[in-house]
Amino acid sequence: MSTAKETYQNLYENKNDDADVTFLVHGEEIKAHKIIVTDRSEMLKTMINFPVPPEDGRYLITDELIQANDFKEFLKFLYLDECEIDYINIGALLHMSEMYLVPLMKQKCMEFVHTECKTIHGILQCCELAILHEKECPEMIEICLTALSNTRFTSFCYTSRIGKTRVSAELIKRIAKDCPRTSTLNEDDMFMKIFDWGTMECKPPVTPEGMKKVLSEIMKSIKLENLSINNLTKIVHKNGLLPPEKYVQQLIDHINGNRPVGSIDESVLSDGSDTSGRFGFRSRFESQNVQRQYESYY
């Protein structure tokens, strides 16, 4: 006697050749059972119960985002509440979860994302996919960026089945704009990793002009008020990443104390060094350094 799971597995595989619905996905016939698919998907129920059926009895799937293997995995989920999800098919599965009104399919995809987001390689790959499929699943990018903000990593590169890959400029912009800053990934950490990414993205030889071209849009999302004076003067200013008047204003804010120097985001860097003093006050040396930088403009 078969278990319930075995019975549904046999139905999915159509071992008894008793399927009563046929889908035609880009020329490939895929059999299914009406009682299963109409119960799990309101959209398929509407399609199959439409008063005028297809002339040849086959329901045509022509969506370019859906391949035959993707549709088979989708049907497998309708039968068994499980399916194979990977970086290749997750976009199609999310697309079908929206198209055919199967929210549980989306939940299953998010389980995959949570699992993959345990490593930086998985996080960055999922981030790229999340941007592509944000319309179908806006929560995916939030999951990924939250995981990123709590993960220690060295660069915005990841290793996948095709080798080492540098993240896209679109993703870097999104990370700079929306990734939460934490004690694990503060503004200085974020900026330096983005700057390192920029040196790889910049056409050689790397020059301040080239870096400015690569990072100008991204810099709009960097929280300058949370950058250390060291990065502001030695990296941002040296590479011309800020207009002179804006740079001077940042120096003035340092001098006047209009910066959250004692916050977690700036006072504790990833290497454990304290940039603000034990109690959050700017050191005399740092203040003098700011003053000298400011005076150099006049």
Short mmCIF file of N, CA and C in Angstrom, two decimals, residues 130 133-143:
data_model
loop_
_atom_site.label_atom_id
_atom_site.label_comp_id
_atom_site.label_asym_id
_atom_site.label_seq_id
_atom_site.Cartn_x
_atom_site.Cartn_y
_atom_site.Cartn_z
N ALA A 130 17.45 39.22 -7.07
CA ALA A 130 16.39 39.99 -6.42
C ALA A 130 16.08 41.27 -7.18
N HIS A 133 14.02 40.41 -10.28
CA HIS A 133 12.67 39.91 -10.04
C HIS A 133 11.97 40.67 -8.91
N GLU A 134 12.35 41.93 -8.74
CA GLU A 134 11.76 42.72 -7.65
C GLU A 134 10.27 42.93 -7.84
N LYS A 135 9.82 43.01 -9.07
CA LYS A 135 8.40 43.21 -9.33
C LYS A 135 7.58 42.05 -8.80
N GLU A 136 8.05 40.82 -9.05
CA GLU A 136 7.33 39.64 -8.58
C GLU A 136 7.51 39.41 -7.08
N CYS A 137 8.66 39.82 -6.56
CA CYS A 137 8.97 39.49 -5.16
C CYS A 137 9.81 40.59 -4.51
N PRO A 138 9.19 41.70 -4.12
CA PRO A 138 9.95 42.82 -3.54
C PRO A 138 10.64 42.48 -2.23
N GLU A 139 10.13 41.47 -1.51
CA GLU A 139 10.74 41.13 -0.23
C GLU A 139 12.09 40.44 -0.37
N MET A 140 12.38 39.93 -1.54
CA MET A 140 13.63 39.19 -1.73
C MET A 140 14.85 40.08 -1.55
N ILE A 141 14.84 41.28 -2.09
CA ILE A 141 15.98 42.18 -1.96
C ILE A 141 16.16 42.60 -0.50
N GLU A 142 15.07 42.73 0.25
CA GLU A 142 15.17 43.08 1.66
C GLU A 142 15.85 41.97 2.45
N ILE A 143 15.48 40.73 2.15
CA ILE A 143 16.11 39.58 2.80
C ILE A 143 17.60 39.57 2.53
#
